Short mmCIF file of C-alpha atoms and ligand atoms in Angstrom, two decimals:
data_model
loop_
_atom_site.label_atom_id
_atom_site.label_comp_id
_atom_site.label_asym_id
_atom_site.label_seq_id
_atom_site.Cartn_x
_atom_site.Cartn_y
_atom_site.Cartn_z
CA MET A 65 0.00 0.00 0.00
CA PRO A 66 1.24 3.54 -0.65
CA SER A 67 3.10 5.71 1.83
CA VAL A 68 1.18 8.91 2.55
CA HIS A 69 2.28 12.12 4.23
CA VAL A 70 -0.56 14.15 5.77
CA ILE A 71 0.21 17.75 6.80
CA GLY A 72 -1.92 19.37 9.47
CA SER A 73 -3.72 18.18 12.59
CA GLY A 74 -6.94 20.13 12.22
CA VAL A 75 -10.07 18.08 11.70
CA SER A 76 -9.29 17.67 8.01
CA GLY A 77 -5.75 16.28 8.47
CA LEU A 78 -6.82 14.01 11.35
CA ALA A 79 -9.76 12.58 9.41
CA CYS A 80 -7.61 11.97 6.31
CA ALA A 81 -4.89 10.23 8.33
CA TYR A 82 -7.51 8.10 10.10
CA TYR A 83 -9.20 6.92 6.90
CA LEU A 84 -5.95 6.29 5.06
CA GLN A 85 -4.45 4.25 7.88
CA LYS A 86 -7.71 2.28 8.16
CA VAL A 87 -7.51 1.26 4.50
CA GLY A 88 -3.94 0.07 5.00
CA CYS A 89 -1.79 3.00 3.84
CA ASP A 90 1.45 3.70 5.60
CA VAL A 91 0.63 7.13 7.08
CA THR A 92 2.88 9.83 8.55
CA LEU A 93 1.22 12.98 9.89
CA SER A 94 3.27 16.15 10.38
CA THR A 95 1.90 19.20 12.12
CA ALA A 96 3.19 22.55 13.28
CA SER A 97 1.18 22.19 16.47
CA SER A 98 1.57 19.93 19.49
CA GLY A 99 -1.18 17.70 18.09
CA CYS A 100 -4.47 19.06 19.38
CA ASP A 101 -4.23 22.63 20.55
CA GLU A 102 -5.56 26.13 20.01
CA ASN A 103 -3.27 26.76 17.02
CA CYS A 104 -5.80 25.66 14.46
CA CYS A 105 -9.26 26.66 13.35
CA SER A 106 -10.68 23.31 14.41
CA TRP A 107 -10.10 24.15 18.09
CA TRP A 108 -12.62 27.00 18.06
CA ALA A 109 -15.56 25.35 16.30
CA GLY A 110 -19.04 24.91 17.70
CA GLY A 111 -19.18 21.25 16.72
CA MET A 112 -22.70 21.59 15.37
CA LEU A 113 -23.58 18.83 12.91
CA ALA A 114 -26.45 20.64 11.28
CA PRO A 115 -26.78 19.62 7.61
CA PHE A 116 -30.45 20.66 7.48
CA CYS A 117 -30.16 24.11 9.08
CA GLU A 118 -27.11 24.80 6.91
CA GLN A 119 -29.34 24.48 3.84
CA GLU A 120 -30.42 28.01 4.58
CA SER A 121 -27.23 29.27 2.95
CA ALA A 122 -25.26 26.24 1.72
CA GLU A 123 -25.35 24.14 -1.44
CA PRO A 124 -26.96 20.65 -1.27
CA LEU A 125 -23.43 19.13 -1.34
CA ILE A 126 -22.98 20.18 2.29
CA GLY A 127 -26.04 18.14 3.20
CA THR A 128 -24.64 15.08 1.39
CA LEU A 129 -21.21 15.36 3.00
CA GLY A 130 -22.78 16.21 6.35
CA LYS A 131 -24.98 13.15 6.55
CA GLU A 132 -22.03 10.90 5.71
CA SER A 133 -19.78 12.62 8.26
CA MET A 134 -22.42 12.31 10.96
CA ALA A 135 -22.43 8.54 10.46
CA PHE A 136 -18.64 8.63 10.93
CA TRP A 137 -18.81 10.59 14.21
CA ARG A 138 -21.63 8.40 15.51
CA GLN A 139 -19.60 5.28 14.79
CA LEU A 140 -16.45 6.77 16.34
CA ALA A 141 -18.43 7.68 19.46
CA SER A 142 -19.66 4.11 19.80
CA VAL A 143 -16.09 2.83 20.27
CA THR A 144 -14.38 5.80 22.00
CA LYS A 145 -15.16 8.39 24.68
CA LEU A 146 -16.41 10.88 22.08
CA ASP A 147 -19.84 12.17 23.08
CA TYR A 148 -22.18 12.24 20.06
CA CYS A 149 -25.36 14.07 21.10
CA ALA A 150 -28.09 13.18 18.65
CA ASN A 151 -30.99 15.09 20.16
CA GLY A 152 -31.53 17.54 17.33
CA SER A 153 -31.32 21.31 17.25
CA LEU A 154 -33.74 24.21 17.65
CA VAL A 155 -34.30 27.49 15.84
CA VAL A 156 -36.09 30.36 17.56
CA ALA A 157 -36.75 34.01 16.79
CA PRO A 158 -38.11 36.89 18.88
CA ALA A 159 -41.81 37.67 18.28
CA ARG A 160 -41.02 40.65 16.05
CA ASP A 161 -38.72 38.55 13.81
CA GLN A 162 -41.12 35.79 12.82
CA ALA A 163 -40.61 36.68 9.15
CA LEU A 164 -37.01 35.48 9.54
CA LYS A 165 -38.27 32.20 10.93
CA ARG A 166 -40.68 31.73 8.01
CA SER A 167 -37.88 32.38 5.55
CA PHE A 168 -35.54 29.96 7.38
CA GLU A 169 -38.29 27.36 7.37
CA ARG A 170 -38.81 27.72 3.61
CA LEU A 171 -35.11 27.31 2.86
CA THR A 172 -34.48 24.24 5.03
CA ARG A 173 -35.85 20.69 5.28
CA ASN A 174 -36.46 17.96 7.85
CA HIS A 175 -37.91 20.20 10.51
CA GLN A 176 -40.98 20.27 12.65
CA ARG A 177 -42.89 23.41 13.63
CA LEU A 178 -43.24 23.71 17.39
CA ASP A 179 -45.83 25.69 19.30
CA HIS A 180 -45.03 27.04 22.75
CA ALA A 181 -46.02 23.87 24.60
CA GLN A 182 -43.98 21.64 22.28
CA LEU A 183 -41.01 23.98 22.49
CA ILE A 184 -40.84 24.03 26.26
CA ALA A 185 -41.40 20.29 26.38
CA LEU A 186 -38.01 20.05 24.63
CA GLU A 187 -36.25 23.00 26.28
CA PRO A 188 -38.14 24.36 29.33
CA ASP A 189 -35.75 27.33 29.56
CA LEU A 190 -36.94 28.71 26.20
CA ASP A 191 -40.25 29.61 27.85
CA HIS A 192 -40.29 33.19 26.52
CA PHE A 193 -40.33 32.09 22.85
CA GLN A 194 -43.78 31.35 21.45
CA GLN A 195 -42.71 29.09 18.58
CA GLY A 196 -39.72 27.29 17.21
CA LEU A 197 -38.43 24.92 14.55
CA PHE A 198 -37.03 21.54 15.55
CA TYR A 199 -34.50 19.62 13.45
CA PRO A 200 -34.64 16.16 15.06
CA ASP A 201 -31.96 14.57 12.87
CA GLU A 202 -29.20 17.03 13.73
CA ALA A 203 -26.50 16.43 16.33
CA HIS A 204 -23.52 18.03 18.02
CA ILE A 205 -20.13 16.95 19.32
CA GLN A 206 -17.40 18.61 21.38
CA PRO A 207 -14.85 19.54 18.73
CA ARG A 208 -11.85 19.58 21.06
CA LEU A 209 -12.72 16.14 22.35
CA ALA A 210 -13.28 14.93 18.78
CA THR A 211 -9.79 16.00 17.68
CA LYS A 212 -8.23 14.53 20.83
CA VAL A 213 -10.02 11.22 20.25
CA LEU A 214 -8.87 11.12 16.61
CA TRP A 215 -5.31 11.98 17.65
CA HIS A 216 -5.36 9.18 20.22
CA GLU A 217 -6.76 6.73 17.65
CA LEU A 218 -3.98 7.62 15.18
CA GLY A 219 -1.38 6.83 17.85
CA ARG A 220 -3.09 3.55 18.62
CA MET A 221 -3.16 2.66 14.91
CA ASN A 222 0.60 3.31 14.64
CA VAL A 223 0.43 6.39 12.45
CA ILE A 224 3.78 8.19 12.70
CA LEU A 225 3.05 11.53 14.37
CA ASN A 226 5.54 14.40 13.93
CA THR A 227 4.48 17.24 16.24
CA GLU A 228 5.84 20.80 16.29
CA HIS A 229 7.09 20.13 12.81
CA TYR A 230 6.50 23.24 10.73
CA LEU A 231 7.13 22.63 7.04
CA ASP A 232 8.42 25.64 5.15
CA GLU A 233 8.17 25.85 1.35
CA ALA A 234 11.38 23.90 0.70
CA SER A 235 10.51 21.11 3.14
CA LEU A 236 7.03 20.82 1.64
CA VAL A 237 8.61 20.08 -1.75
CA ASN A 238 11.19 17.70 -0.28
CA ALA A 239 8.58 15.80 1.72
CA ARG A 240 6.48 15.41 -1.41
CA ASN A 241 9.32 13.50 -3.06
CA GLU A 242 9.75 11.17 -0.07
CA TYR A 243 6.24 9.72 -0.10
CA ASP A 244 3.96 8.20 -2.72
CA TRP A 245 1.31 10.78 -1.83
CA GLN A 246 1.19 14.00 0.15
CA ILE A 247 -2.09 15.36 1.52
CA ASP A 248 -1.98 19.05 2.36
CA CYS A 249 -4.49 19.90 5.09
CA ARG A 250 -2.93 23.15 6.29
CA GLY A 251 -6.16 25.14 6.24
CA LEU A 252 -5.61 28.83 5.66
CA ALA A 253 -1.81 28.36 5.77
CA ALA A 254 -2.04 26.87 2.26
CA GLN A 255 -3.19 30.25 0.93
CA SER A 256 0.17 30.92 -0.69
CA GLU A 257 -0.43 27.95 -2.99
CA LEU A 258 -4.22 28.08 -3.28
CA ASP A 259 -4.60 31.67 -4.35
CA ASP A 260 -8.41 31.59 -4.39
CA LEU A 261 -8.54 30.57 -0.73
CA ARG A 262 -9.80 33.34 1.54
CA GLY A 263 -10.35 33.77 5.26
CA VAL A 264 -13.63 34.24 7.11
CA LYS A 265 -13.03 35.34 10.66
CA GLY A 266 -15.05 33.65 13.38
CA GLU A 267 -15.29 34.91 16.96
CA MET A 268 -16.81 32.86 19.75
CA LEU A 269 -17.12 32.70 23.53
CA HIS A 270 -17.40 30.05 26.18
CA ILE A 271 -19.58 31.18 29.03
CA TYR A 272 -20.59 29.52 32.26
CA SER A 273 -24.05 29.77 33.82
CA ASP A 274 -25.59 27.50 36.42
CA GLU A 275 -28.98 29.14 35.84
CA VAL A 276 -29.58 28.06 32.24
CA ARG A 277 -30.35 24.51 31.13
CA LEU A 278 -30.11 23.65 27.44
CA SER A 279 -29.59 20.16 26.07
CA ARG A 280 -29.24 20.87 22.35
CA PRO A 281 -27.90 23.67 20.09
CA VAL A 282 -30.20 26.67 19.74
CA ARG A 283 -30.02 29.12 16.84
CA LEU A 284 -31.39 32.57 17.29
CA LEU A 285 -32.59 34.27 14.11
CA HIS A 286 -31.98 37.97 14.42
CA PRO A 287 -31.69 40.68 11.75
CA ARG A 288 -28.33 41.91 13.02
CA TYR A 289 -26.87 39.27 15.32
CA PRO A 290 -27.80 35.73 14.27
CA LEU A 291 -26.11 33.35 16.67
CA TYR A 292 -26.08 29.84 18.02
CA ILE A 293 -25.52 28.46 21.48
CA VAL A 294 -24.13 24.96 21.92
CA PRO A 295 -24.33 23.35 25.37
CA ARG A 296 -21.06 21.99 26.71
CA PRO A 297 -20.44 19.85 29.80
CA GLU A 298 -20.44 21.41 33.28
CA GLN A 299 -22.88 24.23 32.49
CA GLN A 300 -20.71 25.85 29.88
CA PHE A 301 -22.08 27.15 26.59
CA MET A 302 -20.34 27.94 23.35
CA VAL A 303 -21.72 31.15 21.89
CA GLY A 304 -20.89 31.70 18.25
CA ALA A 305 -20.01 32.80 15.82
CA THR A 306 -19.28 35.90 13.81
CA MET A 307 -18.67 35.70 10.05
CA ILE A 308 -16.34 38.47 8.92
CA GLU A 309 -14.37 38.56 5.67
CA ALA A 310 -10.80 38.86 7.01
CA ASN A 311 -7.50 37.04 6.61
CA THR A 312 -6.00 37.68 10.02
CA SER A 313 -6.78 36.15 13.36
CA ARG A 314 -6.22 39.10 15.62
CA ASN A 315 -8.26 39.36 18.80
CA ALA A 316 -12.04 39.53 18.95
CA THR A 317 -13.47 43.03 18.68
CA VAL A 318 -15.55 44.73 21.34
CA ARG A 319 -18.39 45.05 18.83
CA SER A 320 -18.43 41.32 18.10
CA VAL A 321 -18.35 40.32 21.75
CA LEU A 322 -21.10 42.81 22.60
CA GLU A 323 -23.25 41.52 19.77
CA LEU A 324 -22.74 37.85 20.63
CA LEU A 325 -23.51 38.45 24.28
CA SER A 326 -26.54 40.63 23.50
CA ALA A 327 -27.93 37.85 21.36
CA ALA A 328 -27.21 35.27 24.09
CA TYR A 329 -29.15 37.50 26.48
CA VAL A 330 -32.10 37.39 24.06
CA VAL A 331 -31.99 33.58 24.15
CA HIS A 332 -32.06 33.61 27.96
CA PRO A 333 -31.94 36.66 30.27
CA ALA A 334 -29.99 34.67 32.87
CA PHE A 335 -27.00 34.76 30.51
CA ALA A 336 -26.56 38.35 31.74
CA GLU A 337 -25.04 36.87 34.91
CA ALA A 338 -22.96 34.23 33.10
CA GLU A 339 -19.19 34.17 33.54
CA ILE A 340 -17.03 34.62 30.45
CA VAL A 341 -14.67 31.65 30.43
CA GLU A 342 -12.95 32.19 27.10
CA ILE A 343 -13.05 34.40 24.04
CA GLY A 344 -11.71 32.77 20.89
CA VAL A 345 -10.97 33.77 17.32
CA ASP A 346 -9.84 31.95 14.22
CA ILE A 347 -10.09 32.20 10.48
CA ARG A 348 -12.13 29.70 8.48
CA PRO A 349 -10.53 28.68 5.18
CA ALA A 350 -13.02 29.20 2.33
CA PHE A 351 -13.16 29.19 -1.46
CA ASN A 352 -15.33 31.62 -3.40
CA ASP A 353 -18.35 29.31 -3.46
CA ASN A 354 -17.91 28.35 0.22
CA LEU A 355 -17.65 24.67 -0.74
CA PRO A 356 -14.80 22.37 0.29
CA LYS A 357 -12.53 21.01 -2.41
CA ILE A 358 -9.98 18.30 -3.08
CA ARG A 359 -7.40 19.46 -5.59
CA ARG A 360 -4.74 17.31 -7.14
CA TYR A 361 -1.33 18.34 -8.43
CA GLY A 362 0.52 15.15 -9.36
CA ASN A 363 1.00 13.11 -6.19
CA GLN A 364 -0.21 15.94 -3.94
CA LEU A 365 -3.81 16.46 -2.85
CA TYR A 366 -5.04 19.61 -1.15
CA VAL A 367 -8.07 19.22 1.09
CA ASN A 368 -9.27 22.68 1.93
CA GLY A 369 -12.01 25.30 2.00
CA LEU A 370 -13.96 23.67 4.82
CA TYR A 371 -15.38 27.10 5.73
CA ARG A 372 -18.00 26.73 8.48
CA HIS A 373 -18.39 22.99 7.79
CA GLY A 374 -15.18 21.48 9.13
CA TYR A 375 -16.72 18.81 11.34
CA LEU A 376 -19.65 18.43 9.00
CA ALA A 377 -17.50 17.74 5.95
CA ALA A 378 -14.04 16.47 6.95
CA PRO A 379 -14.78 12.74 7.42
CA ALA A 380 -16.70 12.58 4.12
CA LEU A 381 -13.86 14.35 2.31
CA ALA A 382 -11.33 12.02 3.94
CA ARG A 383 -13.24 9.01 2.65
CA ARG A 384 -13.05 10.48 -0.86
CA VAL A 385 -9.31 11.06 -0.43
CA SER A 386 -8.83 7.42 0.49
CA ASP A 387 -10.85 6.42 -2.61
CA ILE A 388 -8.58 8.54 -4.79
CA ILE A 389 -5.44 6.99 -3.34
CA THR A 390 -6.49 3.38 -3.11
CA ASN A 391 -8.88 3.05 -6.08
CA ASP A 392 -7.82 5.95 -8.27
CA TYR A 393 -11.49 6.96 -8.02
CA PHE A 394 -12.25 10.63 -8.52
CA CYS A 395 -15.49 11.81 -7.08
CA THR A 396 -16.22 14.85 -9.22
CA GLU A 397 -18.55 16.54 -6.75
CA VAL A 398 -15.67 17.70 -4.57
CA VAL A 399 -12.68 17.35 -6.86
CA ASP A 400 -12.15 20.70 -8.50
CA ALA A 401 -12.52 20.20 -12.25
CA ASN A 402 -10.11 23.04 -13.02
CA TYR A 403 -7.23 21.18 -11.41
CA PRO A 404 -6.37 17.88 -13.13
C1 FAD B 745 -15.75 30.26 15.61
C2 FAD B 745 -15.87 29.08 14.66
C3 FAD B 745 -16.96 28.21 14.78
C4 FAD B 745 -17.08 27.11 13.91
N1 FAD B 745 -18.12 26.23 14.10
C5 FAD B 745 -18.21 25.11 13.34
C6 FAD B 745 -19.25 24.15 13.57
O1 FAD B 745 -20.08 24.31 14.46
N2 FAD B 745 -19.30 23.03 12.79
C7 FAD B 745 -18.38 22.81 11.80
O2 FAD B 745 -18.47 21.77 11.12
N3 FAD B 745 -17.37 23.71 11.55
C8 FAD B 745 -17.27 24.85 12.29
N4 FAD B 745 -16.27 25.77 12.08
C9 FAD B 745 -15.38 25.57 10.92
C10 FAD B 745 -14.23 24.63 11.21
O3 FAD B 745 -13.63 24.98 12.44
C11 FAD B 745 -13.20 24.73 10.06
O4 FAD B 745 -13.84 24.48 8.83
C12 FAD B 745 -12.12 23.65 10.25
O5 FAD B 745 -11.57 23.75 11.53
C13 FAD B 745 -11.02 23.75 9.22
O6 FAD B 745 -10.16 22.67 9.49
P1 FAD B 745 -8.79 22.41 8.75
O7 FAD B 745 -8.30 21.09 9.22
O8 FAD B 745 -8.96 22.63 7.28
O9 FAD B 745 -7.82 23.60 9.25
P2 FAD B 745 -7.17 23.86 10.67
O10 FAD B 745 -8.05 23.37 11.77
O11 FAD B 745 -6.78 25.30 10.72
O12 FAD B 745 -5.86 22.97 10.71
C14 FAD B 745 -4.69 23.32 9.99
C15 FAD B 745 -3.53 22.49 10.53
O13 FAD B 745 -2.39 22.69 9.69
C16 FAD B 745 -1.23 22.87 10.50
N5 FAD B 745 -0.26 23.63 9.71
C17 FAD B 745 -0.46 24.83 9.10
N6 FAD B 745 0.67 25.18 8.41
C18 FAD B 745 1.58 24.18 8.59
C19 FAD B 745 2.90 23.94 8.12
N7 FAD B 745 3.52 24.80 7.28
N8 FAD B 745 3.54 22.82 8.53
C20 FAD B 745 2.91 21.91 9.34
N9 FAD B 745 1.64 22.08 9.80
C21 FAD B 745 0.98 23.19 9.42
C22 FAD B 745 -1.76 23.61 11.73
O14 FAD B 745 -0.88 23.47 12.83
C23 FAD B 745 -3.08 22.87 11.94
O15 FAD B 745 -2.85 21.69 12.68
C24 FAD B 745 -16.11 26.88 12.90
C25 FAD B 745 -15.02 27.75 12.81
C26 FAD B 745 -14.89 28.84 13.67
C27 FAD B 745 -13.69 29.76 13.56
#
């Protein structure tokens, strides 16, 4: 079986290494980070697996990749300590913004309309919303735990793991000659070679409140500050996320934090007393159409452009990468036709 060098330990690199080792390739993974840490976009994600809600703004391909990836995470959770929460997700809007809810409902599928009684039967703390939309087939995971679990599995499967191994331009070329295949999963760092890759800044917070109980992700539709809240263990909540066209990952702005927290307060007034545990920022790698791509240049594949769908798309992309390498099978839906 071929030797494969995977670069990057974000969700895309980890998923590729996992699939390739599973099908018998001889995999080495090199990463600039210590393995799983805050130095990658994947660390800051919400971990929402929401292929149906995403239809509001995404192409159908995201739904296809998403459903396949969800099966992967569910299976991984059944044999590891990954927590796969398959209790759906909710969408709510303040009374004056019901037009937004109707529009969201029209654009998405696989939902149920909830009246007040049905809504509070699912989430009693959303008592002040009169209606909602329920997406029963959606799920969420803890992204940091997911990357740690994958990292641990790679070690167990004898993947060679090179940590704190930053590859500059020359070493990228040299490494490419050492292996049968090289899979570049550097996220936004590959921008110098993928010149149509752009950055979309995302800011998020972790807050702690022992007064709010939520058991599934909640999206708030709002004309200025749409947001989602994902419950985490021990009464923490991930509040996210801004979407700003920007290539740098400087700190979060006051405006963004104010807006995110104002919207959280709309979801539940008790969030006013929540403690801010962490404020995070990273840049999502995205192509112009906001769809992920696999590009091939000789024996090198780039897996990139995961945008806001890293956890939703990475396992499905990784499976396609392993098909390309082991069966020479090119799945045209994600392989960019402009790049032979
Ligand atoms: C606030 C926020 C919320 C999000 N929420 C969600 C969500 O709910 N659901 C979802 O599916 N997605 C979400 N996303 C999107 C998701 O996080 C990204 O799509 C995904 O993390 C991209 O993963 P990646 O592996 O391509 O890149 P990254 O995670 O950035 O990984 C890149 C890796 O490459 C390594 N690297 C870079 N350069 C080099 C080099 N020269 N040599 C060696 N190693 C190198 C880095 O160390 C890193 O390990 C969110 C993103 C943000 C910012």
